[in-house]
Coordinates of C-alpha atoms and ligand atoms in Angstrom, one line a residue:
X61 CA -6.5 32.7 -8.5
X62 CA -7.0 32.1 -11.9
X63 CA -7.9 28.6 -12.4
X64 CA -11.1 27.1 -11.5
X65 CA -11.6 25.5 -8.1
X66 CA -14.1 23.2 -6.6
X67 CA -16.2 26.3 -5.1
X68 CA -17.0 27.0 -8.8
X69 CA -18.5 24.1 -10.4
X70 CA -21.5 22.1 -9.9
X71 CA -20.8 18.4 -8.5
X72 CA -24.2 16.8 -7.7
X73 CA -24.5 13.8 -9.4
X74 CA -21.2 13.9 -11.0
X75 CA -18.5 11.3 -11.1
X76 CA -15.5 13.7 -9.9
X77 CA -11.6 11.9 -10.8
X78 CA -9.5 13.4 -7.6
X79 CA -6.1 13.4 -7.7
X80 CA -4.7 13.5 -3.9
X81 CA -1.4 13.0 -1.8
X82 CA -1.3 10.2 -0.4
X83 CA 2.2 9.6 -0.1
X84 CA 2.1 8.9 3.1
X85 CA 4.9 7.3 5.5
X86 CA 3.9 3.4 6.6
X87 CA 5.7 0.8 8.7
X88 CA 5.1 -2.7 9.1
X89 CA 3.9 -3.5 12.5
X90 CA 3.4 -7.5 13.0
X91 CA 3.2 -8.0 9.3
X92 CA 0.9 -5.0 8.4
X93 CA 1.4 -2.5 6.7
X94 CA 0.4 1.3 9.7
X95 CA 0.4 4.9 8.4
X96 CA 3.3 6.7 10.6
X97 CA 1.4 10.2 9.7
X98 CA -1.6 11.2 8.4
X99 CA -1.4 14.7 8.1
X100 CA -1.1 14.3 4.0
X101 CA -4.9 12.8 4.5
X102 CA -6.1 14.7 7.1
X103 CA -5.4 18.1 4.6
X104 CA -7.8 16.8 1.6
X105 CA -10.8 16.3 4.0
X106 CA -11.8 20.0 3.5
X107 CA -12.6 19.1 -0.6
X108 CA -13.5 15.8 0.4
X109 CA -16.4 17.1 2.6
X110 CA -17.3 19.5 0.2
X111 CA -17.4 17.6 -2.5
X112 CA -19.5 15.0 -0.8
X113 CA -21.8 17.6 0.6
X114 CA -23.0 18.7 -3.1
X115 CA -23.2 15.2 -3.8
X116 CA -20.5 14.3 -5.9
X117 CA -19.2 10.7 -6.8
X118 CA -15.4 11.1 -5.5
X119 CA -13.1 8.7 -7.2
X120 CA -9.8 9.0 -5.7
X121 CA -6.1 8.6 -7.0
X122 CA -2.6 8.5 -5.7
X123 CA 0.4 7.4 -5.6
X124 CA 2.8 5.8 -2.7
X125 CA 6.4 5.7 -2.9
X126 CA 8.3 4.4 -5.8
X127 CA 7.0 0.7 -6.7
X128 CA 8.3 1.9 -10.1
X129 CA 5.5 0.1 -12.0
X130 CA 5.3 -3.3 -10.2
X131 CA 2.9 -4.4 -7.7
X132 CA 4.3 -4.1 -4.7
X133 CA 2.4 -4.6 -1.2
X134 CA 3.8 -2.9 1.3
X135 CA 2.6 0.0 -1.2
X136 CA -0.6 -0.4 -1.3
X137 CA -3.2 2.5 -0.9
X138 CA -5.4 -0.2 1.2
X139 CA -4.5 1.4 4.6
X140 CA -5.3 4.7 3.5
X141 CA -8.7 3.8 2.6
X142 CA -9.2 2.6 6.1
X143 CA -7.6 5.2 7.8
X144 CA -9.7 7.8 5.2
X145 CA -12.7 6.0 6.4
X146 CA -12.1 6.9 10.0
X147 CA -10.6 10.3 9.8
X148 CA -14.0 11.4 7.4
X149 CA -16.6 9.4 9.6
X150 CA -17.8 7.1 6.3
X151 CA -17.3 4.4 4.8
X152 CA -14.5 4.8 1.8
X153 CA -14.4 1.7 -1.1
X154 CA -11.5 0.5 -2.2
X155 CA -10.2 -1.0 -5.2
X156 CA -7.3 -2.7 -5.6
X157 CA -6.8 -2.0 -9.3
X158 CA -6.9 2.0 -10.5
X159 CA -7.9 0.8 -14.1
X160 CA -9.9 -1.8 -16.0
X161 CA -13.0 -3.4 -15.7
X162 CA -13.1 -3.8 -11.6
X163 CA -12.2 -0.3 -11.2
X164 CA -14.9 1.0 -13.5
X165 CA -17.8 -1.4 -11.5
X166 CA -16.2 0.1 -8.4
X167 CA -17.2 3.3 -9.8
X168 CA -20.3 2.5 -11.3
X169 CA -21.4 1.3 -8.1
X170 CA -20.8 4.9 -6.4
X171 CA -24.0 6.7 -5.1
X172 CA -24.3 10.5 -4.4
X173 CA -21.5 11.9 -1.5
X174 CA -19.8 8.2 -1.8
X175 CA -15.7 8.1 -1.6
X176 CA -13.8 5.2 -3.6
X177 CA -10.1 4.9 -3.5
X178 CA -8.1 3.3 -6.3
X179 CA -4.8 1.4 -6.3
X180 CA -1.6 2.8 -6.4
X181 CA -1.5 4.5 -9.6
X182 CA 2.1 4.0 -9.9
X183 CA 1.9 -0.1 -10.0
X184 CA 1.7 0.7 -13.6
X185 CA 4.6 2.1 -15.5
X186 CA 2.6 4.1 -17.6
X187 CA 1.5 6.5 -15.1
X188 CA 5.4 8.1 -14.7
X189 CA 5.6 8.4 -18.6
X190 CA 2.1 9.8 -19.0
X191 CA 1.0 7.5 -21.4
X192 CA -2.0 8.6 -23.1
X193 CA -4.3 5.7 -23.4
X194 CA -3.6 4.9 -19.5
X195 CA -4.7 8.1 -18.7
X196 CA -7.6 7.5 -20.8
X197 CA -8.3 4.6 -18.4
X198 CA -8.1 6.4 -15.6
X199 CA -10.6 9.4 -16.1
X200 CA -12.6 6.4 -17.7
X201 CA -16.3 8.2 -17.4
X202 CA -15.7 11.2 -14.9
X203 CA -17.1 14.0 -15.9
X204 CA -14.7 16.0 -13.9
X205 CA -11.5 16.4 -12.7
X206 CA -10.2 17.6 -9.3
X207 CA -6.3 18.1 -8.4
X208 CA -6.1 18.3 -4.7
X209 CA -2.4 17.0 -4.8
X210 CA -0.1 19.4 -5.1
X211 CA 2.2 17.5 -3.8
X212 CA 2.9 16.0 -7.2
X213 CA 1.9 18.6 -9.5
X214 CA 5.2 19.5 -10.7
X215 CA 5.2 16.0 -12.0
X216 CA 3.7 15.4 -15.7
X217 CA 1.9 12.0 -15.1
X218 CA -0.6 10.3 -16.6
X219 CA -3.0 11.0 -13.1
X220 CA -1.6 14.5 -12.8
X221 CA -1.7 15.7 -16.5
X222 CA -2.7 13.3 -19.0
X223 CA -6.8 12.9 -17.1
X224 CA -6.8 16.7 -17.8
X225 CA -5.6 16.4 -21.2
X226 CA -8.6 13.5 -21.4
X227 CA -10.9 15.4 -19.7
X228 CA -9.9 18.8 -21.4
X229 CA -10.8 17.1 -25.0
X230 CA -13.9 15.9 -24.1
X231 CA -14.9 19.5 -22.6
X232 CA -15.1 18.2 -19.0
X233 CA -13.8 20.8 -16.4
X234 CA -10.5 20.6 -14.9
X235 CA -10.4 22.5 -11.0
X236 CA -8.2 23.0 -8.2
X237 CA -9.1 21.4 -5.3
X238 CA -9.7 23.8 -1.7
X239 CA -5.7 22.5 -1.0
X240 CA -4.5 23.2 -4.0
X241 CA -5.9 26.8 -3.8
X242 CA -4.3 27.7 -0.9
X243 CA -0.9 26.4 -1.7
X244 CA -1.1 28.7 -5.6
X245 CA -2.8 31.5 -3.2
X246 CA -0.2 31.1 -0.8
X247 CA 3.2 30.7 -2.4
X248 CA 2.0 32.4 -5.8
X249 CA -0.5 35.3 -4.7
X250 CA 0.9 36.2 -1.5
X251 CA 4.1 36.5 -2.9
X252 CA 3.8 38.5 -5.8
X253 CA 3.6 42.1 -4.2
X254 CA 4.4 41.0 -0.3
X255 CA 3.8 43.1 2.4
X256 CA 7.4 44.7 3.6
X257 CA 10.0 44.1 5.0
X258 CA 9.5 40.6 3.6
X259 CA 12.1 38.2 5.2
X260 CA 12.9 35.0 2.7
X261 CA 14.9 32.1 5.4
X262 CA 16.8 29.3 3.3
X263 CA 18.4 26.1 4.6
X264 CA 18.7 22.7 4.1
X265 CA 21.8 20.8 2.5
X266 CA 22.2 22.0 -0.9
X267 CA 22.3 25.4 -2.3
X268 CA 21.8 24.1 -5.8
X269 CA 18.3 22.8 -4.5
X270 CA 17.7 26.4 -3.7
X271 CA 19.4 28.6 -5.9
X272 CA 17.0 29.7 -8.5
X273 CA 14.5 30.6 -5.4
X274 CA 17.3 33.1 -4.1
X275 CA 17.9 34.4 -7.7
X276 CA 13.6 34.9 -8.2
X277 CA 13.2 36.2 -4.5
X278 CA 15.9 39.0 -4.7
X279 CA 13.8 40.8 -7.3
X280 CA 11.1 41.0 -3.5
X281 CA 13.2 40.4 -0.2
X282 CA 14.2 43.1 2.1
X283 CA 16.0 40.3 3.8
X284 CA 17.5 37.0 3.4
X285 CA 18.8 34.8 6.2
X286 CA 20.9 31.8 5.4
X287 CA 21.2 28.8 7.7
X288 CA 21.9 25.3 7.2
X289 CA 24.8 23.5 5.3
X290 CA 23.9 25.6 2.3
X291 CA 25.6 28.6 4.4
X292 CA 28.5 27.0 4.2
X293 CA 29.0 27.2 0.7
X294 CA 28.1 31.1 0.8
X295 CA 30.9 31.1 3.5
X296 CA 33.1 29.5 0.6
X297 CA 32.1 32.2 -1.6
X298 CA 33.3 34.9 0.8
X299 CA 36.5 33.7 1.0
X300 CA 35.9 32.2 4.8
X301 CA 36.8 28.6 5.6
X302 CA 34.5 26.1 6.0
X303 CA 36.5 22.9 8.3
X304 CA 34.6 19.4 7.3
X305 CA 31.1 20.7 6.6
X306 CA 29.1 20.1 4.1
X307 CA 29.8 22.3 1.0
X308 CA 29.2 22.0 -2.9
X309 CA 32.6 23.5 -4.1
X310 CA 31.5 23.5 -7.6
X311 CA 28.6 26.1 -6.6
X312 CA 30.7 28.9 -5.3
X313 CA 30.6 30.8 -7.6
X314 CA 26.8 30.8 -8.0
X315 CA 26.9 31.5 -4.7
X316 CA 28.8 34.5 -5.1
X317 CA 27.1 36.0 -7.6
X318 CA 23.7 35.7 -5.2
X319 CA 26.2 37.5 -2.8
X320 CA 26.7 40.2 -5.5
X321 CA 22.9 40.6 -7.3
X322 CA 22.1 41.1 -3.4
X323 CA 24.4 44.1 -2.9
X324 CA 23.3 45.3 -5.7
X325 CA 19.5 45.3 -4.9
X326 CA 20.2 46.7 -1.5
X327 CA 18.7 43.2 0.0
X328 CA 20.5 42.4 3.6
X329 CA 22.0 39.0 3.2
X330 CA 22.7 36.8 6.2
X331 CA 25.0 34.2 6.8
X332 CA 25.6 32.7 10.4
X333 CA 28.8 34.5 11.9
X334 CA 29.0 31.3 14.8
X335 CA 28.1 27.9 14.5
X336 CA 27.8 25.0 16.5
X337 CA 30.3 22.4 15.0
X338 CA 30.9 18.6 15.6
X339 CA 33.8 16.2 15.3
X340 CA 33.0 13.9 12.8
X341 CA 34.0 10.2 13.5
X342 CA 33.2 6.8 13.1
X343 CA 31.3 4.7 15.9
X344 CA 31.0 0.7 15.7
X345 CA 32.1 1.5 12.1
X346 CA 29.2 3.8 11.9
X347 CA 29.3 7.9 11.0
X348 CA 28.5 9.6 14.0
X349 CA 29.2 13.4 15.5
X350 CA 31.2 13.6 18.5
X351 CA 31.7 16.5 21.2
X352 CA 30.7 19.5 19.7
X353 CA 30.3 23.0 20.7
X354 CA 30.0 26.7 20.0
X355 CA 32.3 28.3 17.2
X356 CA 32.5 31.7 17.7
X357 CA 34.0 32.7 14.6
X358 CA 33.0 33.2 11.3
X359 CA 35.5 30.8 10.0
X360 CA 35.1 27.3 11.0
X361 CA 38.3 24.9 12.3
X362 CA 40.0 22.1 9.9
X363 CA 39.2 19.5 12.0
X364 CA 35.3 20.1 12.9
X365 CA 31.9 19.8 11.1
X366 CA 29.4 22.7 10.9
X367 CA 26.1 21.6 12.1
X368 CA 23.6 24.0 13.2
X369 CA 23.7 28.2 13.5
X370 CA 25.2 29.2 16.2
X371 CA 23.4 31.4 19.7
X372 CA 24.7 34.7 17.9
X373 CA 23.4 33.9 14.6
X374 CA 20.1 32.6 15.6
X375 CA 19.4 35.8 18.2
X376 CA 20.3 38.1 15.1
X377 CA 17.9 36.0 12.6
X378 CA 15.0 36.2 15.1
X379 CA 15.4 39.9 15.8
X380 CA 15.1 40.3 11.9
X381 CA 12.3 37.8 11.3
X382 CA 10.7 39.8 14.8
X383 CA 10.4 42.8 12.8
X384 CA 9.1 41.1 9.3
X385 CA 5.4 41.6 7.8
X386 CA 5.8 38.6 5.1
X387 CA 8.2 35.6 5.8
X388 CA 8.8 32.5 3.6
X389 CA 10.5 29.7 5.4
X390 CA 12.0 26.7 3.6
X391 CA 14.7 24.4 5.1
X392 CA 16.2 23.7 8.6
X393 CA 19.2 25.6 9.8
X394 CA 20.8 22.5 10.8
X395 CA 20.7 18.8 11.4
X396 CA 17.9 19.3 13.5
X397 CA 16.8 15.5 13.2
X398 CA 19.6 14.9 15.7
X399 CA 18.4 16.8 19.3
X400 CA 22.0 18.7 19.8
X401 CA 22.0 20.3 16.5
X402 CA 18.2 21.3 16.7
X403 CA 18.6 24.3 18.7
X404 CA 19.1 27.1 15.4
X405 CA 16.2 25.7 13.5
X406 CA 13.8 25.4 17.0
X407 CA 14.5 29.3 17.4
X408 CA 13.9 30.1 13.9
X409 CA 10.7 28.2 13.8
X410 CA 9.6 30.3 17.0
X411 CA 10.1 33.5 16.0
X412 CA 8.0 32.4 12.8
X413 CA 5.5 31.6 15.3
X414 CA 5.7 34.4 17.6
X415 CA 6.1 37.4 14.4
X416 CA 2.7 35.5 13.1
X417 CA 1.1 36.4 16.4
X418 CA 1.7 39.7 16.0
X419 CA 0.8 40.5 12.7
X420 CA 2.9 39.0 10.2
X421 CA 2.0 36.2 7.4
X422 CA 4.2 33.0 7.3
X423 CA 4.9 31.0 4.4
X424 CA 6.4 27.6 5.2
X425 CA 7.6 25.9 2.1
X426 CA 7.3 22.7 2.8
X427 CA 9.7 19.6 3.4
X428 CA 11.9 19.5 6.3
X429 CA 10.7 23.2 8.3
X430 CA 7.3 21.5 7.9
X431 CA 9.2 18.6 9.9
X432 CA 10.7 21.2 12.0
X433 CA 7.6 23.2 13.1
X434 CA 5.7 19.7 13.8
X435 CA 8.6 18.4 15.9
X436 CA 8.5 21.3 17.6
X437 CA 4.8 21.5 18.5
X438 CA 3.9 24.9 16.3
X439 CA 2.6 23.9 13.2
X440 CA -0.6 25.3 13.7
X441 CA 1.0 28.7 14.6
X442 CA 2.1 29.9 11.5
X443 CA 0.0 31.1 8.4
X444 CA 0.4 28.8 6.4
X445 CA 2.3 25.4 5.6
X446 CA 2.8 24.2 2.0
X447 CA 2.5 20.0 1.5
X448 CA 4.6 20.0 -1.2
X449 CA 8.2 19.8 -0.5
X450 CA 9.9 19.5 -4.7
X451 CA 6.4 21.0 -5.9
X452 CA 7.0 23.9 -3.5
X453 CA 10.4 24.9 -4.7
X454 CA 9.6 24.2 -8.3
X455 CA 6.3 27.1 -7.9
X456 CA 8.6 29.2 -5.6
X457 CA 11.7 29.2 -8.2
X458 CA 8.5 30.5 -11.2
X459 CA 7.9 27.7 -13.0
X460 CA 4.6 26.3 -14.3
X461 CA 3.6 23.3 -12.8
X462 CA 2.3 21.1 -15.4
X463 CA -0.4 19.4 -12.7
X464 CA -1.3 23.0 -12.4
X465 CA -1.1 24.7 -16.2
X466 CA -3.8 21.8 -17.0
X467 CA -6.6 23.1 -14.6
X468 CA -9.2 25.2 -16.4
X469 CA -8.6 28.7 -16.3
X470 CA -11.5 31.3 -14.9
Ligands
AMP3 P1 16.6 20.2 2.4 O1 15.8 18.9 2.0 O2 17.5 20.7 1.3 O3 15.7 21.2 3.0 O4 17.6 19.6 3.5 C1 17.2 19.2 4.7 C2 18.3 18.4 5.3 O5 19.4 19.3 5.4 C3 18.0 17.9 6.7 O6 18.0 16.5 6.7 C4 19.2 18.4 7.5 O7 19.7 17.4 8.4 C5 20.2 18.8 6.5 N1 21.1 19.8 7.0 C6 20.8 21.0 7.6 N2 21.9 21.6 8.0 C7 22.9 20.8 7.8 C8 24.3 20.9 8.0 N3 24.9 21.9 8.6 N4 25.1 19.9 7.6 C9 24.6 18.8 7.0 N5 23.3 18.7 6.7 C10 22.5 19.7 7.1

C-alpha cells in the first residue's frame, strides 16, 4: 500500500489524534441510551492495542448519526466509551466536548498506552464543512494523526481531512490505521490484477447506486451476477417486463449500455431468469407483501412485485460463484430483511462462504451483504468484509477518497 500505516511510525510517548467509526446503532432502553452492535468498535481494537502497546496517547474521534451540528443526547459517544472500556479490558476517558479547553486537559492528562474518547464531533457544524480553524482545534497538540475510519473517508470533514491538512503543515505524520489498511489492501490491491475467473455479485435497490462499479469492474470480471431490484431495471433494458417491482425507468438506458460494453468485453452477464414475486397490498393501512411465490419466467406478471431471485437463478449463481478464484460481493439479492424473501441472498452468501473454503478470496463490500452474511451466521467465513458501506462503493467505483489522499505517502 502506499500510504503510511501505524506499523511504520514510532508512537511512544506520542499524543496520536484517531479518527474511528463509531457510528454505531443505539436504542433507548428505560431511558438510556444501549449500543444494538458493536462490531464497528470491536474492528478498531487491533490499532487500538497496538497503539497502546508502543505507548501512545490515543485521542479518539467520531461521529454518530446526524445531530447536524446541535447537541443532541441520544447521540452521544458516552456509551461507546463504556462499552470501549469493556471490549479493550481498560479504562477509556471520556470527554464530553471534542474541542476547547476541557478537551485539551482531557488530553493533557493522558499517560503512556491511555485511551480518551471525545464528543461527537458532529455536535459542531463545522466539522461537515471542514472548517479550517475547527480542525485546528481538533488535532490541538497531537503529534500524529491516525485514520482508522474508513467508514467516513469518503467524506471531506474537518476530523477526516482538515486534522491532516493541520497536521500535514506542521510536518506531523498522517497514517492509516491496521483497519484502514486492509480495507485499501482489500478492495484496492486485491482488485487491481484479481486472480481469474473473478466473479463481481451486485444487488441492492438501485442501479444508479451501482453503476459506475459495473462500468470500472468490466474492464476485470470474467463474470457478473445481478440480483436484487437493481435486476429489474436490467430486465427493462432487455426489453422483458418487470410487473410492480421496483425499477428506475429513467436508468434503462445506462443499463443497457452495461448490457452492451459486457458483450463487448466477452464478460458473462447474469440476470435472474425466475423470481420470487409478492402481491403488494396495504394491511391496517400499512404496505405489506402478500402471498407470493415462484415466477418461473423471465418476465414478471402485471399484478405482482419482484422480490428475491428465484430457486433457478440462485442454483445457476452459486454454480458460477463455485467455480470463482476472486469474488466481490455488494448488495442483497432481495428483501432479505423480511424471512420469505431471504432465501436468494442466504444461497448467495453461502456459496461465498463455501468457494472461500476452497480456495477462493471474498470481498464483501460492505452495507447490507455485510447484514446478510451476519444474519446468516457466516461472517467470519469469508475473506474479508469491508466496514464501509458509501465509502466502499465510492473506492470500488475509482475515486480518491479524500480521508484517504490526506494520509502520508511511503
Ligand atoms: P443497497 O443499499 O443498495 O445495497 O440496497 C439494499 C436494500 O435493497 C435492502 O434493504 C433490500 O431490502 C433492498 N432490495 C433488495 N432487493 C429488492 C427488491 N427486489 N425490491 C425492493 N428492494 C429490494
Amino acid at each position: 500500500m502506499a500510504k503510511l500505516t501505524v506499523n511504520d511510525i514510532d508512537l511512544k510517548g506520542k499524543r496520536v489524534l484517531t479518527r474511528v467509526d463509531y457510528n454505531v446503532p443505539m436504542a433507548e432502553q428505560d431511558g438510556a441510551m444501549v449500543i444494538n452492535d458493536d462490531t464497528r468498535i470491536r474492528a478498531t481494537l487491533p490499532t487500538l492495542k497496538l497503539m497502546i502497546e508502543n505507548g501512545a496517547k490515543v485521542i479518539l474521534t467520531a461521529h454518530l448519526g446526524r445531530p447536524k451540528g446541535k447537541r443532541v443526547p441520544s447521540m452521544s459517544l458516552r456509551p461507546v466509551a463504556d462499552k470501549l472500556a469493556g471490549l479493550i479490558g481498560k479504562p477509556v476517558a471520556f470527554c464530553d466536548q471534542c474541542v476547547g479547553q476541557a478537551a485539551e486537559d482531557a488530553a493533557a492528562k493522558l499517560e503512556e498506552g491511555g485511551l480518551l474518547l471525545l464528543e461527537n464531533v458532529r455536535y459542531h457544524a463545522e466539522e461537515e464543512a471542514n472548517d479550517a480553524t475547527f480542525a485546528q482545534q481538533l488535532a490541538c497538540d497531537a503529534d500524529v494523526f491516525v485514520n482508522d475510519a474508513f467508514g467516513a473517508a469518503h467524506r471531506a470533514h474537518a476530523s477526516t481531512a482538515g486534522v491532516a491538512d493541520v497536521l500535514n503543515a506542521r510536518a506531523g505524520q498522517c497514517v492509516a490505521g491496521l483497519l484502514m489498511e486492509r480495507e485499501l489492501q482489500f478492495l484496492g490491491d486485491e482488485l487491481k490484477s484479481p486472480e481469474s475467473p473473478f466473479v463481481v455479485i451486485l444487488g441492492g435497490a438501485k442501479v444508479s447506486d451501482k453503476i459506475k462499479v459495473i462500468d470500472r469492474l468490466l474492464d476485470k470480471a470474467d463474470t457478473i451476477l445481478i440480483g436484487g431490484a437493481m435486476a429489474y431495471t436490467f430486465k427493462l433494458a432487455k426489453g422483458l417486463t418487470v410487473g410492480k417491482s421496483l425499477v428506475e425507468r429513467d436508468k434503462v438506458t445506462i443499463a443497457r449500455d452495461a448490457l452492451d460494453k459486457a458483450a463487448e468485453r466477452n464478460v458473462q452477464f447474469l440476470i435472474p431468469t425466475d423470481n420470487i414475486v409478492a402481491v403488494p397490498t396495504e394491511i391496517d393501512g400499512k404496505f405489506a407483501f402478500g402471498e407470493h411465490r415462484t415466477n418461473d419466467s423471465e418476465n414478471i406478471p402485471d399484478d405482482v412485485e419482484g422480490v428475491d431471485i428465484g430457486p433457478k437463478s440462485a442454483a445457476r449463481f452459486c454454480e458460477v460463484i463455485a467455480g470463482a478464484k476472486t469474488i466481490l460481493w455488494n448488495g442483497p439479492m432481495g428483501i432479505f430483511e423480511d424471512a420469505r424473501f431471504a432465501g436468494g441472498t442466504f444461497a448467495v452468501a453461502k456459496a461465498v462462504c463455501e468457494a472461500t473454503a476452497n480456495g477462493a478470496k471474498s470481498m464483501i463490500g460492505g452495507g447490507d451483504s455485510v447484514k446478510a452474511l451476519n444474519k446468516a451466521g457466516l461472517g467470519d467465513q469469508v475473506t474479508f468484509m469491508s466496514t464501509g458501506g458509501g465509502a466502499s462503493l465510492e473506492f470500488l467505483e475509482g475515486k480518491e477518497l479524500p480521508g484517504v489522499a490526506a494520509l502520508t505517502d511511503k
